Amino acid sequence: MKTVLITGAAGFIGSHLAERLLNEGHVVIGVDNFVTGSKGNVERLGELGMGEFEFFEMNVIDGGVIEKFSNMNIDEIYHLACPASPKDFKNLGVEILEVCALGGKNILEIAKRTGAKFLYTSTSEVYGDPLEHPQCENYFGNVNTLGPRSCYDEGKRFLESYIMNFSEKHGVDFRIARVFNTYGPHMRKDDGRVIPNFIEQFLNGESVTIYGNGTQTRSFCYVGDLVDGLIKLMGHDGFGDSARDRVFNIGNPHEITINELAETLAKVMDKDLNVEYKELPKDDPLQRCPDISRAKEMLGFEPKITLEEGLRWTCEMW
Ligand code: UDP
């Protein structure tokens, strides 16, 4: 049995990760300030009756988190806290940059003081609008430092670099997961991301809004598979000497266009497909697909849930 600290535990991925660890009998300490996380997710975790769940409503940029958690016996830290939907980038740009920089600094300090293993959920957004396809971990990316997505992209890139430098200085045992598009039950309905938008639109009998001409691609990973990847990465030791050896793409390499996504969801939900095409947002990546060879070889990670299966379960629990 381990004691695990999860920042962003009230969020979509954080709450699924917490649920899995609690079901395995671990002690989970969750932190979240509910900027985008939901109280419903925390209540659900409290009602599981498995493991031991403790929750603290705190902002990780608040230095108080260092005092709060540094004297606990924490074995592992999953640092997820950060608004992550493109819809949030407009209104929460400052909060996103601050949680990346200041929150990252505080949580690393806790890792240093407790000696806990540290996993950071970075993002496929570090690759920006990629010029290499599919994206492997060694690709440096194509990011607009002053674009509408830059708060998230640059915040996440900053923290990758900070973690590497902090660890060289203080010896934190870190690993970085670059998380690609993920979906599943308990996503925010008003999240603004493509799958919640489409599900809501189908349920309300509206046309689905496709930005651009719908030929842009994404690769969607079911949240249960993603959580498998995160846990496997946390459990992995034996990395090479370079910081780059500690970075792993985690996602599903099944790439589809947004038009194909709309067709698949219409089929799963048994609805007629009517589309309203809208302007493509600035800097919206035209293609995205993870090369997961490294995670496959070194972690034995491979997504198992097909898009149709995952969408069906998501809709059943919507
Ligand atoms: N998108 C869309 N309609 C929507 C929401 C999103 O066509 O109602 C597109 C969006 O422009 C992007 C893709 O779907 O090309 C995935 O968007 P999302 O916001 O889910 O995540 P992203 O991968 O851009 O971070």
Short mmCIF file of C-alpha atoms and ligand atoms in Angstrom, two decimals:
data_model
loop_
_atom_site.label_atom_id
_atom_site.label_comp_id
_atom_site.label_asym_id
_atom_site.label_seq_id
_atom_site.Cartn_x
_atom_site.Cartn_y
_atom_site.Cartn_z
CA MET A 1 0.00 0.00 0.00
CA LYS A 2 1.34 3.41 -1.03
CA THR A 3 0.49 6.98 -0.09
CA VAL A 4 -0.06 9.00 -3.23
CA LEU A 5 -0.53 12.76 -3.62
CA ILE A 6 -2.56 13.84 -6.67
CA THR A 7 -2.79 17.51 -7.59
CA GLY A 8 -5.81 18.24 -9.76
CA ALA A 9 -7.64 15.31 -8.16
CA ALA A 10 -11.06 16.91 -8.79
CA GLY A 11 -10.37 17.14 -12.51
CA PHE A 12 -11.33 14.71 -15.23
CA ILE A 13 -8.11 12.67 -15.47
CA GLY A 14 -7.11 13.27 -11.83
CA SER A 15 -10.35 11.81 -10.50
CA HIS A 16 -10.08 8.70 -12.71
CA LEU A 17 -6.49 8.20 -11.55
CA ALA A 18 -7.53 8.63 -7.90
CA GLU A 19 -10.36 6.13 -8.37
CA ARG A 20 -8.01 3.51 -9.83
CA LEU A 21 -5.46 3.94 -7.03
CA LEU A 22 -8.16 3.82 -4.34
CA ASN A 23 -9.57 0.64 -5.88
CA GLU A 24 -6.09 -0.85 -5.62
CA GLY A 25 -6.18 -0.08 -1.88
CA HIS A 26 -3.76 2.85 -1.76
CA VAL A 27 -4.04 5.98 0.36
CA VAL A 28 -4.82 8.91 -1.92
CA ILE A 29 -4.41 12.54 -0.89
CA GLY A 30 -6.15 14.83 -3.37
CA VAL A 31 -5.61 18.57 -3.83
CA ASP A 32 -7.63 20.88 -6.06
CA ASN A 33 -8.91 24.47 -5.99
CA PHE A 34 -11.93 23.71 -8.24
CA VAL A 35 -10.96 26.28 -10.84
CA THR A 36 -11.99 23.69 -13.41
CA GLY A 37 -12.34 20.52 -11.29
CA SER A 38 -15.71 19.48 -9.89
CA LYS A 39 -16.96 18.88 -6.37
CA GLY A 40 -19.02 16.00 -7.78
CA ASN A 41 -15.81 14.15 -8.68
CA VAL A 42 -14.53 14.53 -5.11
CA GLU A 43 -17.83 13.32 -3.63
CA ARG A 44 -17.72 10.29 -5.92
CA LEU A 45 -14.21 9.44 -4.69
CA GLY A 46 -15.31 9.84 -1.07
CA GLU A 47 -18.15 7.37 -1.61
CA LEU A 48 -16.07 4.59 -3.18
CA GLY A 49 -15.43 2.89 0.14
CA MET A 50 -12.05 1.61 -1.07
CA GLY A 51 -8.57 2.71 -0.02
CA GLU A 52 -8.41 5.89 2.05
CA PHE A 53 -9.17 9.22 0.46
CA GLU A 54 -8.35 12.59 1.95
CA PHE A 55 -9.06 15.83 0.12
CA PHE A 56 -7.71 19.36 0.54
CA GLU A 57 -9.20 22.36 -1.24
CA MET A 58 -6.03 24.35 -1.90
CA ASN A 59 -4.36 26.18 -4.76
CA VAL A 60 -0.96 24.62 -5.42
CA ILE A 61 0.53 28.05 -6.13
CA ASP A 62 -0.05 28.81 -2.44
CA GLY A 63 3.20 28.17 -0.52
CA GLY A 64 1.07 26.65 2.27
CA VAL A 65 0.99 23.39 0.33
CA ILE A 66 4.69 22.90 1.09
CA GLU A 67 4.14 23.00 4.87
CA LYS A 68 0.95 20.98 4.56
CA PHE A 69 2.36 17.99 2.69
CA SER A 70 6.13 17.96 3.27
CA ASN A 71 5.95 16.25 6.64
CA MET A 72 3.67 13.47 5.38
CA ASN A 73 5.04 10.11 4.29
CA ILE A 74 4.30 10.43 0.59
CA ASP A 75 5.59 7.74 -1.79
CA GLU A 76 4.41 9.15 -5.10
CA ILE A 77 3.24 12.50 -6.47
CA TYR A 78 1.18 12.84 -9.64
CA HIS A 79 1.17 16.53 -10.57
CA LEU A 80 -1.82 17.17 -12.84
CA ALA A 81 -3.20 20.49 -11.57
CA CYS A 82 -3.78 22.85 -14.52
CA PRO A 83 -6.79 24.01 -16.56
CA ALA A 84 -6.42 22.15 -19.85
CA SER A 85 -9.25 22.93 -22.25
CA PRO A 86 -8.63 25.39 -25.11
CA LYS A 87 -11.81 27.14 -23.92
CA ASP A 88 -9.97 28.02 -20.68
CA PHE A 89 -6.96 29.52 -22.43
CA LYS A 90 -8.75 32.80 -23.08
CA ASN A 91 -9.98 33.52 -19.55
CA LEU A 92 -7.47 31.62 -17.44
CA GLY A 93 -4.19 32.42 -19.20
CA VAL A 94 -2.58 33.98 -16.13
CA GLU A 95 -3.81 31.20 -13.83
CA ILE A 96 -2.47 28.57 -16.25
CA LEU A 97 0.99 30.15 -16.45
CA GLU A 98 1.10 30.62 -12.68
CA VAL A 99 0.06 27.09 -11.87
CA CYS A 100 2.70 25.78 -14.27
CA ALA A 101 5.49 27.93 -12.84
CA LEU A 102 4.62 28.54 -9.18
CA GLY A 103 2.56 25.40 -8.62
CA GLY A 104 5.26 23.29 -10.26
CA LYS A 105 7.91 24.87 -8.03
CA ASN A 106 5.91 24.13 -4.85
CA ILE A 107 5.09 20.55 -5.74
CA LEU A 108 8.68 19.81 -6.70
CA GLU A 109 9.75 21.18 -3.33
CA ILE A 110 7.40 18.66 -1.69
CA ALA A 111 8.95 15.89 -3.82
CA LYS A 112 12.41 17.00 -2.74
CA ARG A 113 11.54 17.11 0.96
CA THR A 114 9.56 13.84 1.05
CA GLY A 115 11.74 11.90 -1.42
CA ALA A 116 8.55 10.93 -3.31
CA LYS A 117 8.66 9.78 -6.93
CA PHE A 118 7.30 12.54 -9.14
CA LEU A 119 5.22 12.30 -12.30
CA TYR A 120 4.22 15.38 -14.24
CA THR A 121 1.44 15.33 -16.82
CA SER A 122 2.73 17.48 -19.63
CA THR A 123 0.92 17.62 -22.96
CA SER A 124 0.99 16.98 -26.69
CA GLU A 125 0.62 20.79 -26.92
CA VAL A 126 4.38 21.07 -26.34
CA TYR A 127 4.58 20.04 -30.03
CA GLY A 128 2.32 22.96 -31.02
CA ASP A 129 1.10 22.75 -34.62
CA PRO A 130 3.55 19.96 -35.45
CA LEU A 131 5.63 19.86 -38.60
CA GLU A 132 6.67 16.26 -37.89
CA HIS A 133 4.09 13.51 -37.97
CA PRO A 134 3.43 11.40 -35.95
CA GLN A 135 5.09 13.14 -33.02
CA CYS A 136 7.82 11.30 -31.16
CA GLU A 137 9.36 12.50 -27.90
CA ASN A 138 12.47 13.89 -29.59
CA TYR A 139 10.52 16.37 -31.71
CA PHE A 140 11.03 19.92 -30.38
CA GLY A 141 7.70 21.32 -31.58
CA ASN A 142 6.36 24.31 -33.47
CA VAL A 143 4.83 26.71 -30.96
CA ASN A 144 3.74 30.34 -31.25
CA THR A 145 5.01 31.97 -28.04
CA LEU A 146 2.41 34.75 -28.25
CA GLY A 147 -0.59 32.91 -29.71
CA PRO A 148 -3.93 32.13 -28.04
CA ARG A 149 -2.69 28.71 -26.92
CA SER A 150 0.69 29.92 -25.70
CA CYS A 151 -0.29 30.21 -22.01
CA TYR A 152 -0.77 26.45 -21.94
CA ASP A 153 1.91 25.40 -24.43
CA GLU A 154 4.65 27.59 -23.00
CA GLY A 155 3.58 27.01 -19.39
CA LYS A 156 3.87 23.27 -19.90
CA ARG A 157 7.17 23.60 -21.78
CA PHE A 158 8.54 25.81 -19.01
CA LEU A 159 7.70 23.23 -16.35
CA GLU A 160 9.34 20.41 -18.31
CA SER A 161 12.55 22.43 -18.33
CA TYR A 162 12.18 23.50 -14.69
CA ILE A 163 11.71 19.87 -13.60
CA MET A 164 14.85 18.79 -15.44
CA ASN A 165 16.93 21.61 -13.92
CA PHE A 166 15.45 21.23 -10.43
CA SER A 167 16.08 17.50 -10.50
CA GLU A 168 19.70 17.93 -11.62
CA LYS A 169 20.21 20.20 -8.64
CA HIS A 170 18.16 18.37 -6.01
CA GLY A 171 17.89 14.78 -7.24
CA VAL A 172 14.12 14.43 -7.63
CA ASP A 173 13.16 11.12 -9.30
CA PHE A 174 10.90 12.48 -12.04
CA ARG A 175 9.10 11.27 -15.15
CA ILE A 176 7.07 13.27 -17.65
CA ALA A 177 3.97 12.01 -19.48
CA ARG A 178 2.98 13.98 -22.58
CA VAL A 179 -0.75 13.41 -22.55
CA PHE A 180 -2.61 13.41 -25.88
CA ASN A 181 -6.36 14.02 -26.34
CA THR A 182 -8.25 12.01 -23.74
CA TYR A 183 -11.98 11.47 -23.22
CA GLY A 184 -14.37 9.49 -21.06
CA PRO A 185 -17.06 9.70 -18.40
CA HIS A 186 -17.04 12.65 -15.97
CA MET A 187 -15.63 15.19 -18.43
CA ARG A 188 -17.08 18.66 -17.85
CA LYS A 189 -20.14 19.00 -20.05
CA ASP A 190 -19.30 22.64 -20.79
CA ASP A 191 -15.62 21.86 -21.17
CA GLY A 192 -15.61 23.25 -24.72
CA ARG A 193 -13.64 20.33 -26.06
CA VAL A 194 -14.80 18.51 -29.10
CA ILE A 195 -16.24 15.31 -27.59
CA PRO A 196 -18.31 16.98 -24.80
CA ASN A 197 -19.51 19.59 -27.31
CA PHE A 198 -20.62 16.99 -29.83
CA ILE A 199 -22.34 14.79 -27.21
CA GLU A 200 -24.25 17.77 -25.80
CA GLN A 201 -25.20 18.95 -29.29
CA PHE A 202 -26.49 15.50 -30.31
CA LEU A 203 -28.47 15.20 -27.06
CA ASN A 204 -30.03 18.65 -27.58
CA GLY A 205 -30.94 17.89 -31.19
CA GLU A 206 -28.60 20.61 -32.47
CA SER A 207 -26.14 20.59 -35.36
CA VAL A 208 -22.60 19.70 -34.34
CA THR A 209 -20.14 22.58 -34.65
CA ILE A 210 -17.07 21.63 -36.66
CA TYR A 211 -14.30 24.22 -36.70
CA GLY A 212 -12.57 24.66 -40.05
CA ASN A 213 -13.41 22.05 -42.68
CA GLY A 214 -13.06 19.13 -40.24
CA THR A 215 -10.02 17.59 -41.93
CA GLN A 216 -7.77 18.39 -38.97
CA THR A 217 -6.84 15.22 -37.10
CA ARG A 218 -6.65 14.13 -33.48
CA SER A 219 -6.06 10.77 -31.76
CA PHE A 220 -8.44 10.13 -28.88
CA CYS A 221 -7.49 7.95 -25.91
CA TYR A 222 -10.04 6.49 -23.52
CA VAL A 223 -9.31 7.71 -19.99
CA GLY A 224 -8.94 4.19 -18.56
CA ASP A 225 -6.12 3.49 -21.02
CA LEU A 226 -4.50 6.81 -20.21
CA VAL A 227 -4.57 6.04 -16.48
CA ASP A 228 -2.90 2.66 -17.22
CA GLY A 229 -0.11 4.56 -18.96
CA LEU A 230 0.39 6.99 -16.11
CA ILE A 231 0.56 4.22 -13.51
CA LYS A 232 2.98 2.20 -15.65
CA LEU A 233 5.20 5.25 -16.07
CA MET A 234 5.19 5.96 -12.34
CA GLY A 235 6.13 2.32 -11.70
CA HIS A 236 9.02 2.39 -14.16
CA ASP A 237 12.56 2.94 -12.86
CA GLY A 238 15.69 2.14 -14.89
CA PHE A 239 15.65 5.28 -17.11
CA GLY A 240 18.71 6.30 -19.15
CA ASP A 241 21.00 9.14 -18.04
CA SER A 242 19.41 11.88 -20.13
CA ALA A 243 16.34 13.84 -19.02
CA ARG A 244 14.90 13.02 -22.45
CA ASP A 245 14.76 9.34 -21.42
CA ARG A 246 12.17 10.27 -18.80
CA VAL A 247 9.66 11.73 -21.25
CA PHE A 248 6.89 9.53 -22.70
CA ASN A 249 4.03 10.17 -25.08
CA ILE A 250 0.90 8.64 -23.56
CA GLY A 251 -2.13 8.47 -25.83
CA ASN A 252 -3.86 6.44 -28.50
CA PRO A 253 -2.22 6.44 -31.95
CA HIS A 254 -5.52 5.82 -33.78
CA GLU A 255 -5.74 9.06 -35.77
CA ILE A 256 -9.01 10.37 -37.25
CA THR A 257 -10.32 13.61 -38.71
CA ILE A 258 -12.86 15.68 -36.78
CA ASN A 259 -15.37 14.90 -39.55
CA GLU A 260 -14.83 11.17 -38.90
CA LEU A 261 -15.23 11.74 -35.17
CA ALA A 262 -18.63 13.38 -35.78
CA GLU A 263 -19.70 10.43 -37.98
CA THR A 264 -18.55 7.86 -35.40
CA LEU A 265 -20.37 9.61 -32.57
CA ALA A 266 -23.56 9.95 -34.64
CA LYS A 267 -23.44 6.19 -35.21
CA VAL A 268 -22.74 5.37 -31.53
CA MET A 269 -25.54 7.70 -30.35
CA ASP A 270 -27.85 6.65 -33.18
CA LYS A 271 -28.47 10.26 -34.26
CA ASP A 272 -28.71 12.05 -37.60
CA LEU A 273 -25.61 14.08 -38.36
CA ASN A 274 -26.13 17.77 -39.16
CA VAL A 275 -23.05 19.93 -39.23
CA GLU A 276 -22.52 23.65 -38.77
CA TYR A 277 -19.04 24.56 -39.98
CA LYS A 278 -17.39 27.45 -38.10
CA GLU A 279 -14.10 29.30 -38.38
CA LEU A 280 -11.01 27.35 -37.32
CA PRO A 281 -9.51 28.94 -34.17
CA LYS A 282 -6.07 30.53 -34.58
CA ASP A 283 -3.14 28.12 -34.12
CA ASP A 284 -5.47 25.08 -33.91
CA PRO A 285 -3.08 22.19 -34.72
CA LEU A 286 -3.92 20.66 -38.10
CA GLN A 287 -2.73 17.19 -37.20
CA ARG A 288 -1.85 15.35 -34.04
CA CYS A 289 -0.93 11.73 -33.45
CA PRO A 290 1.42 10.27 -30.87
CA ASP A 291 4.24 7.92 -31.72
CA ILE A 292 3.99 5.68 -28.64
CA SER A 293 6.81 3.25 -29.51
CA ARG A 294 8.85 4.29 -26.49
CA ALA A 295 5.96 3.74 -24.03
CA LYS A 296 5.15 0.44 -25.74
CA GLU A 297 8.70 -0.88 -25.53
CA MET A 298 9.72 0.43 -22.13
CA LEU A 299 6.44 0.46 -20.19
CA GLY A 300 4.43 -2.21 -22.01
CA PHE A 301 1.77 0.47 -22.56
CA GLU A 302 -0.80 -0.06 -25.29
CA PRO A 303 -4.32 1.38 -25.41
CA LYS A 304 -6.97 -1.35 -25.55
CA ILE A 305 -10.28 0.48 -25.86
CA THR A 306 -11.50 1.28 -29.37
CA LEU A 307 -13.00 4.70 -30.08
CA GLU A 308 -16.48 3.23 -30.58
CA GLU A 309 -16.35 1.29 -27.30
CA GLY A 310 -15.02 4.27 -25.37
CA LEU A 311 -17.57 6.66 -26.84
CA ARG A 312 -20.37 4.23 -26.04
CA TRP A 313 -19.34 3.99 -22.36
CA THR A 314 -18.88 7.76 -22.20
CA CYS A 315 -22.39 8.34 -23.54
CA GLU A 316 -23.92 5.69 -21.24
CA MET A 317 -22.50 7.49 -18.19
CA TRP A 318 -23.09 11.05 -19.47
N1 UDP B 1 -13.45 21.29 -32.44
C1 UDP B 1 -14.56 21.33 -33.29
N2 UDP B 1 -15.77 21.60 -32.74
C2 UDP B 1 -15.94 21.83 -31.41
C3 UDP B 1 -14.82 21.79 -30.55
C4 UDP B 1 -13.58 21.51 -31.10
O1 UDP B 1 -14.44 21.11 -34.50
O2 UDP B 1 -17.09 22.06 -31.01
C5 UDP B 1 -12.13 20.95 -33.04
C6 UDP B 1 -11.01 21.88 -32.63
O3 UDP B 1 -10.93 22.99 -33.49
C7 UDP B 1 -9.80 20.97 -32.76
C8 UDP B 1 -10.34 19.58 -32.40
O4 UDP B 1 -11.77 19.68 -32.55
O5 UDP B 1 -9.33 20.94 -34.09
C9 UDP B 1 -10.03 19.16 -30.98
O6 UDP B 1 -10.37 20.23 -30.15
P1 UDP B 1 -10.35 20.15 -28.56
O7 UDP B 1 -10.76 21.50 -28.06
O8 UDP B 1 -11.13 18.98 -28.10
O9 UDP B 1 -8.84 19.85 -28.15
P2 UDP B 1 -7.41 20.26 -28.75
O10 UDP B 1 -6.92 19.01 -29.37
O11 UDP B 1 -7.57 21.35 -29.75
O12 UDP B 1 -6.63 20.68 -27.58
#
